[in-house]
PDB file of C-alpha atoms in Angstrom:
ATOM      1  CA  MET Y   1      26.529 137.575 323.755  1.00  0.00           C
ATOM      2  CA  ASN Y   2      30.136 138.506 324.817  1.00  0.00           C
ATOM      3  CA  ILE Y   3      31.743 141.878 324.681  1.00  0.00           C
ATOM      4  CA  LEU Y   4      33.555 141.267 321.332  1.00  0.00           C
ATOM      5  CA  THR Y   5      30.269 140.269 319.616  1.00  0.00           C
ATOM      6  CA  LYS Y   6      28.627 143.409 320.964  1.00  0.00           C
ATOM      7  CA  VAL Y   7      31.428 145.622 319.707  1.00  0.00           C
ATOM      8  CA  ALA Y   8      31.352 143.920 316.314  1.00  0.00           C
ATOM      9  CA  CYS Y   9      27.585 144.489 315.987  1.00  0.00           C
ATOM     10  CA  ALA Y  10      27.881 148.120 317.037  1.00  0.00           C
ATOM     11  CA  CYS Y  11      30.660 148.668 314.436  1.00  0.00           C
ATOM     12  CA  LEU Y  12      28.549 147.113 311.690  1.00  0.00           C
ATOM     13  CA  LEU Y  13      25.585 149.340 312.648  1.00  0.00           C
ATOM     14  CA  CYS Y  14      27.823 152.448 312.577  1.00  0.00           C
ATOM     15  CA  ILE Y  15      29.271 151.523 309.184  1.00  0.00           C
ATOM     16  CA  PHE Y  16      25.778 150.880 307.804  1.00  0.00           C
ATOM     17  CA  ALA Y  17      24.518 154.230 309.156  1.00  0.00           C
ATOM     18  CA  PHE Y  18      27.529 156.051 307.869  1.00  0.00           C
ATOM     19  CA  SER Y  19      27.113 154.576 304.377  1.00  0.00           C
ATOM     20  CA  ASN Y  20      23.504 155.378 304.320  1.00  0.00           C
ATOM     21  CA  VAL Y  21      24.170 159.076 305.139  1.00  0.00           C
ATOM     22  CA  GLN Y  22      26.978 159.337 302.616  1.00  0.00           C
ATOM     23  CA  ALA Y  23      24.761 157.781 299.911  1.00  0.00           C
ATOM     24  CA  GLN Y  24      21.921 160.233 300.681  1.00  0.00           C
ATOM     25  CA  LYS Y  25      24.406 163.211 300.501  1.00  0.00           C
ATOM     26  CA  LYS Y  26      25.465 161.963 297.047  1.00  0.00           C
ATOM     27  CA  GLY Y  27      21.845 161.485 295.955  1.00  0.00           C
ATOM     28  CA  PHE Y  28      22.176 157.763 295.590  1.00  0.00           C
ATOM     29  CA  ALA Y  29      19.931 155.007 297.010  1.00  0.00           C
ATOM     30  CA  PHE Y  30      19.694 151.246 296.586  1.00  0.00           C
ATOM     31  CA  GLY Y  31      16.901 148.857 297.613  1.00  0.00           C
ATOM     32  CA  ILE Y  32      14.773 145.889 297.002  1.00  0.00           C
ATOM     33  CA  LYS Y  33      11.044 145.723 296.181  1.00  0.00           C
ATOM     34  CA  GLY Y  34       8.146 143.263 295.770  1.00  0.00           C
ATOM     35  CA  GLY Y  35       4.490 143.259 295.020  1.00  0.00           C
ATOM     36  CA  VAL Y  36       1.797 142.246 292.636  1.00  0.00           C
ATOM     37  CA  ASN Y  37       0.815 142.765 288.959  1.00  0.00           C
ATOM     38  CA  LEU Y  38      -2.805 142.967 287.882  1.00  0.00           C
ATOM     39  CA  SER Y  39      -2.593 142.451 284.125  1.00  0.00           C
ATOM     40  CA  ARG Y  40      -4.935 142.102 281.049  1.00  0.00           C
ATOM     41  CA  LEU Y  41      -4.298 141.134 277.486  1.00  0.00           C
ATOM     42  CA  THR Y  42      -5.661 143.599 274.929  1.00  0.00           C
ATOM     43  CA  MET Y  43      -6.532 142.999 271.275  1.00  0.00           C
ATOM     44  CA  GLY Y  44      -9.480 143.406 268.943  1.00  0.00           C
ATOM     45  CA  ASP Y  45     -11.695 140.726 267.600  1.00  0.00           C
ATOM     46  CA  VAL Y  46      -9.461 138.534 265.325  1.00  0.00           C
ATOM     47  CA  PHE Y  47     -10.433 135.720 263.015  1.00  0.00           C
ATOM     48  CA  THR Y  48      -7.791 133.072 262.445  1.00  0.00           C
ATOM     49  CA  THR Y  49      -7.751 130.073 260.078  1.00  0.00           C
ATOM     50  CA  ARG Y  50      -7.001 126.754 261.837  1.00  0.00           C
ATOM     51  CA  TYR Y  51      -4.322 124.497 260.177  1.00  0.00           C
ATOM     52  CA  ASP Y  52      -3.302 120.812 260.653  1.00  0.00           C
ATOM     53  CA  ASP Y  53       0.165 119.574 261.220  1.00  0.00           C
ATOM     54  CA  GLN Y  54       0.785 119.456 257.448  1.00  0.00           C
ATOM     55  CA  GLY Y  55      -0.176 123.112 257.007  1.00  0.00           C
ATOM     56  CA  ASN Y  56      -3.513 122.429 255.413  1.00  0.00           C
ATOM     57  CA  PRO Y  57      -6.572 124.400 256.628  1.00  0.00           C
ATOM     58  CA  TYR Y  58      -9.310 122.525 258.410  1.00  0.00           C
ATOM     59  CA  LEU Y  59     -12.517 122.377 256.544  1.00  0.00           C
ATOM     60  CA  GLY Y  60     -15.907 122.884 258.321  1.00  0.00           C
ATOM     61  CA  TYR Y  61     -19.142 121.034 257.827  1.00  0.00           C
ATOM     62  CA  ASP Y  62     -19.933 123.244 254.794  1.00  0.00           C
ATOM     63  CA  GLY Y  63     -16.616 122.690 253.128  1.00  0.00           C
ATOM     64  CA  LYS Y  64     -15.263 126.172 254.097  1.00  0.00           C
ATOM     65  CA  GLU Y  65     -12.114 126.850 256.049  1.00  0.00           C
ATOM     66  CA  VAL Y  66     -12.519 126.858 259.734  1.00  0.00           C
ATOM     67  CA  ARG Y  67     -11.961 130.368 261.044  1.00  0.00           C
ATOM     68  CA  ASP Y  68     -12.108 130.790 264.783  1.00  0.00           C
ATOM     69  CA  ASN Y  69     -12.981 134.084 266.380  1.00  0.00           C
ATOM     70  CA  LEU Y  70     -10.555 135.347 269.112  1.00  0.00           C
ATOM     71  CA  LYS Y  71     -12.254 137.804 271.345  1.00  0.00           C
ATOM     72  CA  GLU Y  72     -10.790 140.114 273.798  1.00  0.00           C
ATOM     73  CA  SER Y  73     -11.522 139.396 277.462  1.00  0.00           C
ATOM     74  CA  PHE Y  74     -11.628 141.952 280.317  1.00  0.00           C
ATOM     75  CA  ASN Y  75     -10.646 139.359 282.801  1.00  0.00           C
ATOM     76  CA  THR Y  76      -7.433 140.080 284.685  1.00  0.00           C
ATOM     77  CA  ARG Y  77      -4.772 137.846 286.162  1.00  0.00           C
ATOM     78  CA  THR Y  78      -2.753 138.439 289.263  1.00  0.00           C
ATOM     79  CA  GLY Y  79       1.044 137.874 289.201  1.00  0.00           C
ATOM     80  CA  ALA Y  80       4.053 138.632 291.353  1.00  0.00           C
ATOM     81  CA  VAL Y  81       6.948 141.059 290.854  1.00  0.00           C
ATOM     82  CA  GLY Y  82      10.182 141.614 292.664  1.00  0.00           C
ATOM     83  CA  GLY Y  83      13.692 142.715 292.238  1.00  0.00           C
ATOM     84  CA  VAL Y  84      16.144 145.588 292.925  1.00  0.00           C
ATOM     85  CA  TRP Y  85      16.176 149.308 292.227  1.00  0.00           C
ATOM     86  CA  MET Y  86      18.603 152.199 292.241  1.00  0.00           C
ATOM     87  CA  ARG Y  87      18.086 155.977 292.357  1.00  0.00           C
ATOM     88  CA  PHE Y  88      20.494 158.584 291.169  1.00  0.00           C
ATOM     89  CA  GLY Y  89      19.547 162.176 292.200  1.00  0.00           C
ATOM     90  CA  LYS Y  90      17.377 163.832 294.716  1.00  0.00           C
ATOM     91  CA  THR Y  91      14.650 166.190 293.522  1.00  0.00           C
ATOM     92  CA  LEU Y  92      15.077 165.134 289.834  1.00  0.00           C
ATOM     93  CA  PHE Y  93      16.233 161.566 289.700  1.00  0.00           C
ATOM     94  CA  ILE Y  94      16.815 158.555 287.405  1.00  0.00           C
ATOM     95  CA  GLN Y  95      15.755 155.163 288.647  1.00  0.00           C
ATOM     96  CA  PRO Y  96      16.787 151.925 286.857  1.00  0.00           C
ATOM     97  CA  GLU Y  97      15.369 148.603 288.114  1.00  0.00           C
ATOM     98  CA  VAL Y  98      15.765 144.954 287.413  1.00  0.00           C
ATOM     99  CA  LEU Y  99      12.624 142.974 288.092  1.00  0.00           C
ATOM    100  CA  VAL Y 100      11.305 139.473 287.755  1.00  0.00           C
ATOM    101  CA  SER Y 101       7.641 139.755 286.838  1.00  0.00           C
ATOM    102  CA  THR Y 102       4.789 137.427 286.118  1.00  0.00           C
ATOM    103  CA  LYS Y 103       1.894 138.620 283.858  1.00  0.00           C
ATOM    104  CA  GLY Y 104      -0.826 137.276 281.749  1.00  0.00           C
ATOM    105  CA  GLY Y 105      -4.488 137.498 281.003  1.00  0.00           C
ATOM    106  CA  SER Y 106      -7.164 135.628 279.104  1.00  0.00           C
ATOM    107  CA  PHE Y 107      -9.099 135.638 275.758  1.00  0.00           C
ATOM    108  CA  LYS Y 108     -12.038 133.856 274.383  1.00  0.00           C
ATOM    109  CA  ILE Y 109     -11.888 131.643 271.320  1.00  0.00           C
ATOM    110  CA  ILE Y 110     -15.186 130.859 269.501  1.00  0.00           C
ATOM    111  CA  GLN Y 111     -14.587 127.624 267.592  1.00  0.00           C
ATOM    112  CA  ASN Y 112     -16.694 127.407 264.398  1.00  0.00           C
ATOM    113  CA  HIS Y 113     -15.857 123.889 263.207  1.00  0.00           C
ATOM    114  CA  GLU Y 114     -19.341 122.685 263.938  1.00  0.00           C
ATOM    115  CA  GLU Y 115     -22.862 124.005 263.301  1.00  0.00           C
ATOM    116  CA  THR Y 116     -23.038 125.258 266.893  1.00  0.00           C
ATOM    117  CA  PRO Y 117     -20.058 127.409 267.776  1.00  0.00           C
ATOM    118  CA  VAL Y 118     -18.236 126.441 270.918  1.00  0.00           C
ATOM    119  CA  GLU Y 119     -16.763 129.183 273.194  1.00  0.00           C
ATOM    120  CA  LYS Y 120     -13.638 128.544 275.287  1.00  0.00           C
ATOM    121  CA  THR Y 121     -11.517 130.704 277.593  1.00  0.00           C
ATOM    122  CA  ILE Y 122      -7.811 130.624 277.092  1.00  0.00           C
ATOM    123  CA  ASN Y 123      -5.582 131.583 279.964  1.00  0.00           C
ATOM    124  CA  VAL Y 124      -2.069 133.013 279.261  1.00  0.00           C
ATOM    125  CA  LYS Y 125       0.680 133.325 281.913  1.00  0.00           C
ATOM    126  CA  TYR Y 126       4.309 134.131 281.364  1.00  0.00           C
ATOM    127  CA  SER Y 127       7.328 135.536 283.256  1.00  0.00           C
ATOM    128  CA  ASN Y 128       9.771 138.250 282.219  1.00  0.00           C
ATOM    129  CA  ILE Y 129      12.859 139.969 283.360  1.00  0.00           C
ATOM    130  CA  ASP Y 130      11.777 143.583 283.233  1.00  0.00           C
ATOM    131  CA  VAL Y 131      14.318 146.519 283.129  1.00  0.00           C
ATOM    132  CA  PRO Y 132      12.540 149.883 283.599  1.00  0.00           C
ATOM    133  CA  LEU Y 133      14.537 153.029 283.150  1.00  0.00           C
ATOM    134  CA  LEU Y 134      12.550 155.790 284.816  1.00  0.00           C
ATOM    135  CA  ILE Y 135      12.797 159.566 285.225  1.00  0.00           C
ATOM    136  CA  GLY Y 136      11.158 160.987 288.294  1.00  0.00           C
ATOM    137  CA  LEU Y 137      10.494 164.168 290.331  1.00  0.00           C
ATOM    138  CA  LYS Y 138      10.455 164.065 294.003  1.00  0.00           C
ATOM    139  CA  GLY Y 139       8.854 166.660 296.416  1.00  0.00           C
ATOM    140  CA  GLY Y 140       8.746 165.718 300.126  1.00  0.00           C
ATOM    141  CA  PRO Y 141       7.734 162.164 300.519  1.00  0.00           C
ATOM    142  CA  PHE Y 142       5.940 162.106 297.221  1.00  0.00           C
ATOM    143  CA  ARG Y 143       7.324 160.983 293.761  1.00  0.00           C
ATOM    144  CA  ILE Y 144       6.078 160.866 290.163  1.00  0.00           C
ATOM    145  CA  LEU Y 145       8.037 158.794 287.634  1.00  0.00           C
ATOM    146  CA  ALA Y 146       7.731 157.481 284.103  1.00  0.00           C
ATOM    147  CA  GLY Y 147       9.860 155.886 281.449  1.00  0.00           C
ATOM    148  CA  PRO Y 148      10.503 152.912 279.093  1.00  0.00           C
ATOM    149  CA  VAL Y 149      10.724 149.335 280.154  1.00  0.00           C
ATOM    150  CA  THR Y 150      12.456 146.490 278.252  1.00  0.00           C
ATOM    151  CA  SER Y 151      11.303 142.976 278.852  1.00  0.00           C
ATOM    152  CA  PHE Y 152      13.008 139.688 278.283  1.00  0.00           C
ATOM    153  CA  ARG Y 153      10.964 136.440 278.329  1.00  0.00           C
ATOM    154  CA  ILE Y 154      11.825 133.651 280.673  1.00  0.00           C
ATOM    155  CA  GLY Y 155      11.186 130.293 279.147  1.00  0.00           C
ATOM    156  CA  ASP Y 156       8.453 128.038 280.665  1.00  0.00           C
ATOM    157  CA  ASN Y 157      11.004 125.457 281.869  1.00  0.00           C
ATOM    158  CA  GLN Y 158      13.920 127.896 282.181  1.00  0.00           C
ATOM    159  CA  ARG Y 159      15.558 128.696 285.465  1.00  0.00           C
ATOM    160  CA  LEU Y 160      16.074 132.330 286.383  1.00  0.00           C
ATOM    161  CA  ARG Y 161      19.822 131.920 286.585  1.00  0.00           C
ATOM    162  CA  ASP Y 162      19.948 130.358 283.049  1.00  0.00           C
ATOM    163  CA  ALA Y 163      17.668 133.288 281.689  1.00  0.00           C
ATOM    164  CA  PHE Y 164      20.081 135.864 283.088  1.00  0.00           C
ATOM    165  CA  LYS Y 165      23.095 134.083 281.694  1.00  0.00           C
ATOM    166  CA  TYR Y 166      21.440 133.681 278.237  1.00  0.00           C
ATOM    167  CA  TYR Y 167      20.450 137.292 277.833  1.00  0.00           C
ATOM    168  CA  THR Y 168      23.747 138.783 279.234  1.00  0.00           C
ATOM    169  CA  SER Y 169      26.007 136.571 277.055  1.00  0.00           C
ATOM    170  CA  ASP Y 170      24.852 138.219 273.810  1.00  0.00           C
ATOM    171  CA  LEU Y 171      23.288 141.667 274.138  1.00  0.00           C
ATOM    172  CA  ASN Y 172      22.498 142.096 270.453  1.00  0.00           C
ATOM    173  CA  ASN Y 173      20.577 138.821 270.247  1.00  0.00           C
ATOM    174  CA  ALA Y 174      18.845 139.749 273.595  1.00  0.00           C
ATOM    175  CA  MET Y 175      17.575 143.023 272.373  1.00  0.00           C
ATOM    176  CA  SER Y 176      16.319 141.450 269.208  1.00  0.00           C
ATOM    177  CA  GLN Y 177      14.118 139.161 271.350  1.00  0.00           C
ATOM    178  CA  ALA Y 178      13.040 141.880 273.781  1.00  0.00           C
ATOM    179  CA  THR Y 179       9.623 143.563 273.874  1.00  0.00           C
ATOM    180  CA  PHE Y 180       9.277 147.233 274.803  1.00  0.00           C
ATOM    181  CA  GLY Y 181       6.754 149.203 276.846  1.00  0.00           C
ATOM    182  CA  TYR Y 182       6.338 151.973 279.392  1.00  0.00           C
ATOM    183  CA  GLN Y 183       5.668 152.600 283.037  1.00  0.00           C
ATOM    184  CA  LEU Y 184       4.194 155.582 284.730  1.00  0.00           C
ATOM    185  CA  GLY Y 185       3.010 156.139 288.273  1.00  0.00           C
ATOM    186  CA  ALA Y 186       3.551 157.635 291.691  1.00  0.00           C
ATOM    187  CA  GLY Y 187       5.292 156.796 294.872  1.00  0.00           C
ATOM    188  CA  LEU Y 188       5.405 157.562 298.542  1.00  0.00           C
ATOM    189  CA  ASP Y 189       8.599 157.393 300.691  1.00  0.00           C
ATOM    190  CA  LEU Y 190       8.318 156.830 304.488  1.00  0.00           C
ATOM    191  CA  GLY Y 191      11.648 156.480 305.988  1.00  0.00           C
ATOM    192  CA  ASN Y 192      13.362 153.471 304.406  1.00  0.00           C
ATOM    193  CA  PHE Y 193      10.067 152.135 303.055  1.00  0.00           C
ATOM    194  CA  SER Y 194       8.356 153.040 299.846  1.00  0.00           C
ATOM    195  CA  LEU Y 195       5.008 152.333 298.108  1.00  0.00           C
ATOM    196  CA  ASP Y 196       4.678 152.533 294.396  1.00  0.00           C
ATOM    197  CA  VAL Y 197       1.538 152.287 292.130  1.00  0.00           C
ATOM    198  CA  ARG Y 198       2.213 152.175 288.359  1.00  0.00           C
ATOM    199  CA  LYS Y 199       0.451 151.561 285.136  1.00  0.00           C
ATOM    200  CA  GLU Y 200       2.404 149.509 282.526  1.00  0.00           C
ATOM    201  CA  GLY Y 201       1.645 149.165 278.874  1.00  0.00           C
ATOM    202  CA  SER Y 202       3.417 147.658 275.824  1.00  0.00           C
ATOM    203  CA  PHE Y 203       4.519 149.211 272.504  1.00  0.00           C
ATOM    204  CA  THR Y 204       5.283 145.875 270.881  1.00  0.00           C
ATOM    205  CA  ASN Y 205       3.130 142.819 270.380  1.00  0.00           C
ATOM    206  CA  LEU Y 206       3.660 139.587 272.241  1.00  0.00           C
ATOM    207  CA  ALA Y 207       5.748 137.273 270.235  1.00  0.00           C
ATOM    208  CA  SER Y 208       3.436 134.281 270.296  1.00  0.00           C
ATOM    209  CA  PHE Y 209       0.838 132.353 272.323  1.00  0.00           C
ATOM    210  CA  GLN Y 210      -0.848 128.893 272.346  1.00  0.00           C
ATOM    211  CA  VAL Y 211      -4.337 128.429 270.990  1.00  0.00           C
ATOM    212  CA  SER Y 212      -5.605 124.854 271.648  1.00  0.00           C
ATOM    213  CA  GLY Y 213      -2.164 123.477 271.253  1.00  0.00           C
ATOM    214  CA  GLU Y 214      -1.584 125.420 267.938  1.00  0.00           C
ATOM    215  CA  GLN Y 215       0.775 128.350 267.404  1.00  0.00           C
ATOM    216  CA  ALA Y 216      -0.500 131.698 266.261  1.00  0.00           C
ATOM    217  CA  THR Y 217       1.990 134.471 265.401  1.00  0.00           C
ATOM    218  CA  GLY Y 218       1.880 137.641 267.306  1.00  0.00           C
ATOM    219  CA  GLY Y 219       1.969 139.625 264.112  1.00  0.00           C
ATOM    220  CA  SER Y 220      -1.488 138.296 263.029  1.00  0.00           C
ATOM    221  CA  VAL Y 221      -3.026 138.484 266.556  1.00  0.00           C
ATOM    222  CA  LYS Y 222      -1.472 141.800 267.637  1.00  0.00           C
ATOM    223  CA  GLN Y 223      -1.914 141.009 271.240  1.00  0.00           C
ATOM    224  CA  LYS Y 224      -0.465 143.357 273.913  1.00  0.00           C
ATOM    225  CA  VAL Y 225      -0.618 143.461 277.713  1.00  0.00           C
ATOM    226  CA  THR Y 226      -1.505 146.239 280.118  1.00  0.00           C
ATOM    227  CA  SER Y 227      -1.190 146.028 283.899  1.00  0.00           C
ATOM    228  CA  TRP Y 228      -1.294 147.826 287.227  1.00  0.00           C
ATOM    229  CA  GLN Y 229       1.682 147.221 289.548  1.00  0.00           C
ATOM    230  CA  VAL Y 230       1.679 147.785 293.291  1.00  0.00           C
ATOM    231  CA  THR Y 231       4.975 147.266 295.144  1.00  0.00           C
ATOM    232  CA  LEU Y 232       6.448 147.830 298.529  1.00  0.00           C
ATOM    233  CA  GLY Y 233      10.149 148.673 298.606  1.00  0.00           C
ATOM    234  CA  LEU Y 234      12.871 148.728 301.211  1.00  0.00           C
ATOM    235  CA  LYS Y 235      15.909 151.078 300.942  1.00  0.00           C
ATOM    236  CA  LEU Y 236      19.034 149.248 301.966  1.00  0.00           C
ATOM    237  CA  PHE Y 237      21.393 152.305 301.663  1.00  0.00           C
TER     238      PHE Y 237
END
């Protein structure tokens, strides 16, 4: 390494350190984070009629409409989460985030189209762009925070870049397709590193999900998701 390279590296380090100090004086921080979601679908027991492609109900062996029982499962699914965060303020602060998050769960369907019911487990997994807007209180290294989170669904075959472009091109349309929930939890800051544990719940139902290749509307199933989120963050400045 020659002398000019050493000088350039030293200058960059000084600039980074100065920017970090100035940001802290102003009560502003920016960083990245990543971790895991442990999520579960919640709903009550729901009976749903099964229809064919022409919209006619299936008939069982006794001539009655086939009504499958969808039952809530306590099984959880592990997903990933990662993104960026900003913090405005010191003791009392506002923390917006933009995260790419994978969630899901499972439920049981008891199919009653035969004399002996058949039970199957249906797994659901999907990805969102989550935008939490949290208000927090900080004392020493400890933080508590809570606030609403807006989620935008990423299509099964949709690239992340295309999803961002789609939702940012028409805000009104994006908000009409969004789901809303909340996050609350606590955090620990150790130098430039942070650890957060949060609980997340939803106010609105999931839009739709697949049941044995058939579509059931979220309005009839009223299925929501709850999850625990554990993340490790790094403050960049």
